[in-house]
JSON list of C-alpha atoms in Angstrom, two decimals:
[
{"chain": "A", "resi": 6, "resn": "SER", "atom": "CA", "xyz": [0.00, 0.00, 0.00]},
{"chain": "A", "resi": 7, "resn": "ILE", "atom": "CA", "xyz": [1.15, 3.52, -0.78]},
{"chain": "A", "resi": 8, "resn": "PRO", "atom": "CA", "xyz": [1.99, 5.67, 2.29]},
{"chain": "A", "resi": 9, "resn": "ILE", "atom": "CA", "xyz": [-0.61, 8.30, 3.17]},
{"chain": "A", "resi": 10, "resn": "ALA", "atom": "CA", "xyz": [1.93, 11.13, 2.82]},
{"chain": "A", "resi": 11, "resn": "LYS", "atom": "CA", "xyz": [2.67, 10.04, -0.73]},
{"chain": "A", "resi": 12, "resn": "GLN", "atom": "CA", "xyz": [-1.04, 9.72, -1.55]},
{"chain": "A", "resi": 13, "resn": "LEU", "atom": "CA", "xyz": [-1.63, 13.18, -0.11]},
{"chain": "A", "resi": 14, "resn": "ALA", "atom": "CA", "xyz": [1.26, 14.63, -2.11]},
{"chain": "A", "resi": 15, "resn": "SER", "atom": "CA", "xyz": [-0.29, 13.26, -5.31]},
{"chain": "A", "resi": 16, "resn": "ILE", "atom": "CA", "xyz": [-3.41, 15.42, -4.93]},
{"chain": "A", "resi": 17, "resn": "LYS", "atom": "CA", "xyz": [-2.68, 18.42, -7.14]},
{"chain": "A", "resi": 18, "resn": "ALA", "atom": "CA", "xyz": [-5.47, 20.58, -5.67]},
{"chain": "A", "resi": 19, "resn": "LEU", "atom": "CA", "xyz": [-3.81, 20.35, -2.25]},
{"chain": "A", "resi": 20, "resn": "GLU", "atom": "CA", "xyz": [-0.31, 21.42, -3.31]},
{"chain": "A", "resi": 21, "resn": "LYS", "atom": "CA", "xyz": [-0.99, 24.80, -1.72]},
{"chain": "A", "resi": 22, "resn": "GLY", "atom": "CA", "xyz": [-3.75, 23.50, 0.55]},
{"chain": "A", "resi": 23, "resn": "SER", "atom": "CA", "xyz": [-4.15, 24.68, 4.11]},
{"chain": "A", "resi": 24, "resn": "ASP", "atom": "CA", "xyz": [-3.24, 22.52, 7.10]},
{"chain": "A", "resi": 25, "resn": "LEU", "atom": "CA", "xyz": [-6.94, 21.95, 7.76]},
{"chain": "A", "resi": 26, "resn": "GLU", "atom": "CA", "xyz": [-7.60, 20.85, 4.18]},
{"chain": "A", "resi": 27, "resn": "LYS", "atom": "CA", "xyz": [-4.66, 18.46, 4.33]},
{"chain": "A", "resi": 28, "resn": "ALA", "atom": "CA", "xyz": [-5.86, 17.10, 7.70]},
{"chain": "A", "resi": 29, "resn": "PHE", "atom": "CA", "xyz": [-9.29, 16.28, 6.29]},
{"chain": "A", "resi": 30, "resn": "ALA", "atom": "CA", "xyz": [-7.78, 14.83, 3.11]},
{"chain": "A", "resi": 31, "resn": "THR", "atom": "CA", "xyz": [-5.62, 12.61, 5.31]},
{"chain": "A", "resi": 32, "resn": "ALA", "atom": "CA", "xyz": [-8.71, 11.39, 7.19]},
{"chain": "A", "resi": 33, "resn": "VAL", "atom": "CA", "xyz": [-10.38, 10.55, 3.87]},
{"chain": "A", "resi": 34, "resn": "LEU", "atom": "CA", "xyz": [-7.31, 8.69, 2.61]},
{"chain": "A", "resi": 35, "resn": "VAL", "atom": "CA", "xyz": [-6.90, 6.69, 5.82]},
{"chain": "A", "resi": 36, "resn": "TYR", "atom": "CA", "xyz": [-10.59, 5.73, 5.72]},
{"chain": "A", "resi": 37, "resn": "ASN", "atom": "CA", "xyz": [-10.40, 4.78, 2.04]},
{"chain": "A", "resi": 38, "resn": "ASN", "atom": "CA", "xyz": [-7.35, 2.58, 2.64]},
{"chain": "A", "resi": 39, "resn": "TYR", "atom": "CA", "xyz": [-9.37, 0.52, 5.14]},
{"chain": "A", "resi": 40, "resn": "ALA", "atom": "CA", "xyz": [-12.73, 0.57, 3.30]},
{"chain": "A", "resi": 41, "resn": "ASP", "atom": "CA", "xyz": [-14.11, -2.12, 1.03]},
{"chain": "A", "resi": 42, "resn": "PRO", "atom": "CA", "xyz": [-14.69, -1.49, -2.71]},
{"chain": "A", "resi": 43, "resn": "GLN", "atom": "CA", "xyz": [-18.10, 0.03, -1.89]},
{"chain": "A", "resi": 44, "resn": "GLY", "atom": "CA", "xyz": [-16.40, 2.57, 0.39]},
{"chain": "A", "resi": 45, "resn": "LYS", "atom": "CA", "xyz": [-17.65, 1.08, 3.66]},
{"chain": "A", "resi": 46, "resn": "LEU", "atom": "CA", "xyz": [-16.24, -0.61, 6.75]},
{"chain": "A", "resi": 47, "resn": "SER", "atom": "CA", "xyz": [-17.66, -3.40, 8.86]},
{"chain": "A", "resi": 48, "resn": "LYS", "atom": "CA", "xyz": [-18.12, -2.50, 12.51]},
{"chain": "A", "resi": 49, "resn": "ALA", "atom": "CA", "xyz": [-15.10, -4.67, 13.41]},
{"chain": "A", "resi": 50, "resn": "GLU", "atom": "CA", "xyz": [-12.98, -2.89, 10.78]},
{"chain": "A", "resi": 51, "resn": "THR", "atom": "CA", "xyz": [-14.16, 0.47, 12.08]},
{"chain": "A", "resi": 52, "resn": "LYS", "atom": "CA", "xyz": [-13.11, -0.48, 15.60]},
{"chain": "A", "resi": 53, "resn": "THR", "atom": "CA", "xyz": [-9.72, -1.71, 14.37]},
{"chain": "A", "resi": 54, "resn": "LEU", "atom": "CA", "xyz": [-9.18, 1.50, 12.40]},
{"chain": "A", "resi": 55, "resn": "LEU", "atom": "CA", "xyz": [-9.96, 3.63, 15.45]},
{"chain": "A", "resi": 56, "resn": "GLN", "atom": "CA", "xyz": [-7.72, 1.52, 17.70]},
{"chain": "A", "resi": 57, "resn": "THR", "atom": "CA", "xyz": [-4.77, 1.61, 15.31]},
{"chain": "A", "resi": 58, "resn": "GLN", "atom": "CA", "xyz": [-5.04, 5.06, 13.73]},
{"chain": "A", "resi": 59, "resn": "PHE", "atom": "CA", "xyz": [-6.71, 7.07, 16.52]},
{"chain": "A", "resi": 60, "resn": "TRP", "atom": "CA", "xyz": [-5.12, 5.46, 19.57]},
{"chain": "A", "resi": 61, "resn": "HIS", "atom": "CA", "xyz": [-3.80, 8.61, 21.24]},
{"chain": "A", "resi": 62, "resn": "PHE", "atom": "CA", "xyz": [-7.27, 10.16, 21.21]},
{"chain": "A", "resi": 63, "resn": "ILE", "atom": "CA", "xyz": [-9.08, 7.12, 22.62]},
{"chain": "A", "resi": 64, "resn": "GLN", "atom": "CA", "xyz": [-6.41, 6.01, 25.09]},
{"chain": "A", "resi": 65, "resn": "GLY", "atom": "CA", "xyz": [-7.64, 6.33, 28.67]},
{"chain": "A", "resi": 66, "resn": "GLN", "atom": "CA", "xyz": [-11.26, 6.97, 27.67]},
{"chain": "A", "resi": 67, "resn": "GLU", "atom": "CA", "xyz": [-12.48, 3.47, 28.57]},
{"chain": "A", "resi": 68, "resn": "ASN", "atom": "CA", "xyz": [-14.34, 4.60, 31.71]},
{"chain": "A", "resi": 69, "resn": "LYS", "atom": "CA", "xyz": [-16.36, 7.31, 29.99]},
{"chain": "A", "resi": 70, "resn": "PRO", "atom": "CA", "xyz": [-19.96, 6.18, 29.38]},
{"chain": "A", "resi": 71, "resn": "LYS", "atom": "CA", "xyz": [-20.16, 7.76, 25.91]},
{"chain": "A", "resi": 72, "resn": "TYR", "atom": "CA", "xyz": [-16.92, 6.05, 24.85]},
{"chain": "A", "resi": 73, "resn": "ARG", "atom": "CA", "xyz": [-18.21, 2.68, 26.08]},
{"chain": "A", "resi": 74, "resn": "GLU", "atom": "CA", "xyz": [-21.46, 3.28, 24.21]},
{"chain": "A", "resi": 75, "resn": "ILE", "atom": "CA", "xyz": [-19.63, 4.01, 20.95]},
{"chain": "A", "resi": 76, "resn": "ILE", "atom": "CA", "xyz": [-17.28, 1.04, 21.24]},
{"chain": "A", "resi": 77, "resn": "SER", "atom": "CA", "xyz": [-20.02, -1.37, 22.32]},
{"chain": "A", "resi": 78, "resn": "SER", "atom": "CA", "xyz": [-22.05, -0.35, 19.27]},
{"chain": "A", "resi": 79, "resn": "LEU", "atom": "CA", "xyz": [-19.08, -1.44, 17.14]},
{"chain": "A", "resi": 80, "resn": "ASP", "atom": "CA", "xyz": [-19.03, -4.83, 18.91]},
{"chain": "A", "resi": 81, "resn": "GLU", "atom": "CA", "xyz": [-22.63, -5.59, 17.95]},
{"chain": "A", "resi": 82, "resn": "GLU", "atom": "CA", "xyz": [-23.13, -8.17, 15.25]},
{"chain": "A", "resi": 83, "resn": "SER", "atom": "CA", "xyz": [-24.79, -6.32, 12.43]},
{"chain": "A", "resi": 84, "resn": "GLU", "atom": "CA", "xyz": [-24.90, -6.26, 8.67]},
{"chain": "A", "resi": 85, "resn": "ASN", "atom": "CA", "xyz": [-24.86, -2.47, 8.84]},
{"chain": "A", "resi": 86, "resn": "LYS", "atom": "CA", "xyz": [-21.58, -1.09, 7.66]},
{"chain": "A", "resi": 87, "resn": "THR", "atom": "CA", "xyz": [-20.00, 2.24, 8.51]},
{"chain": "A", "resi": 88, "resn": "ASP", "atom": "CA", "xyz": [-19.89, 4.76, 5.69]},
{"chain": "A", "resi": 89, "resn": "PHE", "atom": "CA", "xyz": [-17.55, 7.73, 5.59]},
{"chain": "A", "resi": 90, "resn": "GLU", "atom": "CA", "xyz": [-20.09, 10.16, 7.03]},
{"chain": "A", "resi": 91, "resn": "ASP", "atom": "CA", "xyz": [-20.77, 7.94, 10.05]},
{"chain": "A", "resi": 92, "resn": "PHE", "atom": "CA", "xyz": [-17.06, 7.40, 10.48]},
{"chain": "A", "resi": 93, "resn": "MET", "atom": "CA", "xyz": [-16.44, 11.16, 10.61]},
{"chain": "A", "resi": 94, "resn": "ILE", "atom": "CA", "xyz": [-19.19, 11.52, 13.24]},
{"chain": "A", "resi": 95, "resn": "LEU", "atom": "CA", "xyz": [-17.41, 8.84, 15.29]},
{"chain": "A", "resi": 96, "resn": "LEU", "atom": "CA", "xyz": [-14.08, 10.66, 14.92]},
{"chain": "A", "resi": 97, "resn": "VAL", "atom": "CA", "xyz": [-15.55, 13.98, 16.00]},
{"chain": "A", "resi": 98, "resn": "SER", "atom": "CA", "xyz": [-17.39, 12.39, 18.94]},
{"chain": "A", "resi": 99, "resn": "LEU", "atom": "CA", "xyz": [-14.27, 10.60, 20.15]},
{"chain": "A", "resi": 100, "resn": "THR", "atom": "CA", "xyz": [-12.17, 13.73, 19.70]},
{"chain": "A", "resi": 101, "resn": "LEU", "atom": "CA", "xyz": [-14.58, 15.90, 21.71]},
{"chain": "A", "resi": 102, "resn": "MET", "atom": "CA", "xyz": [-14.52, 13.51, 24.68]},
{"chain": "A", "resi": 103, "resn": "SER", "atom": "CA", "xyz": [-10.78, 12.90, 24.53]},
{"chain": "A", "resi": 104, "resn": "ASP", "atom": "CA", "xyz": [-8.41, 14.08, 27.25]},
{"chain": "A", "resi": 105, "resn": "LEU", "atom": "CA", "xyz": [-5.93, 14.74, 24.44]},
{"chain": "A", "resi": 106, "resn": "LEU", "atom": "CA", "xyz": [-8.22, 17.48, 23.10]},
{"chain": "A", "resi": 107, "resn": "GLN", "atom": "CA", "xyz": [-7.60, 19.63, 26.18]},
{"chain": "A", "resi": 108, "resn": "GLU", "atom": "CA", "xyz": [-3.86, 19.09, 25.86]},
{"chain": "A", "resi": 109, "resn": "ILE", "atom": "CA", "xyz": [-4.02, 20.18, 22.22]},
{"chain": "A", "resi": 110, "resn": "LYS", "atom": "CA", "xyz": [-6.08, 23.26, 23.14]},
{"chain": "A", "resi": 111, "resn": "ASN", "atom": "CA", "xyz": [-3.40, 24.22, 25.67]},
{"chain": "A", "resi": 112, "resn": "VAL", "atom": "CA", "xyz": [-0.61, 24.24, 23.08]},
{"chain": "A", "resi": 113, "resn": "LYS", "atom": "CA", "xyz": [0.61, 27.78, 22.57]},
{"chain": "A", "resi": 114, "resn": "ALA", "atom": "CA", "xyz": [1.01, 28.92, 19.01]},
{"chain": "A", "resi": 115, "resn": "THR", "atom": "CA", "xyz": [4.36, 30.50, 18.22]},
{"chain": "A", "resi": 116, "resn": "LYS", "atom": "CA", "xyz": [4.70, 33.29, 15.71]}
]
């Protein structure tokens, strides 16, 4: 598989893209690399993706009820697959509850 940085670099429209645009493009590329040909993930694949690619955000969140609710929903046997939109909602939800978010907010920007 082609590294994400190389995939990102191949997107001509993002050559002069902002950091935010590149961050979202990276999320899309990571998702697409895990997704099936229809662009979807099983619940188990979604959980694996979060645990491998989003570990620092979810680490230590195991005791939070909302986190347990999200993860337990991914453990349910279901034919329903996760599409990109649902995946992004999961990412945002997990980010908002993450202890890492506060640490990131406390980073001072240097000029």
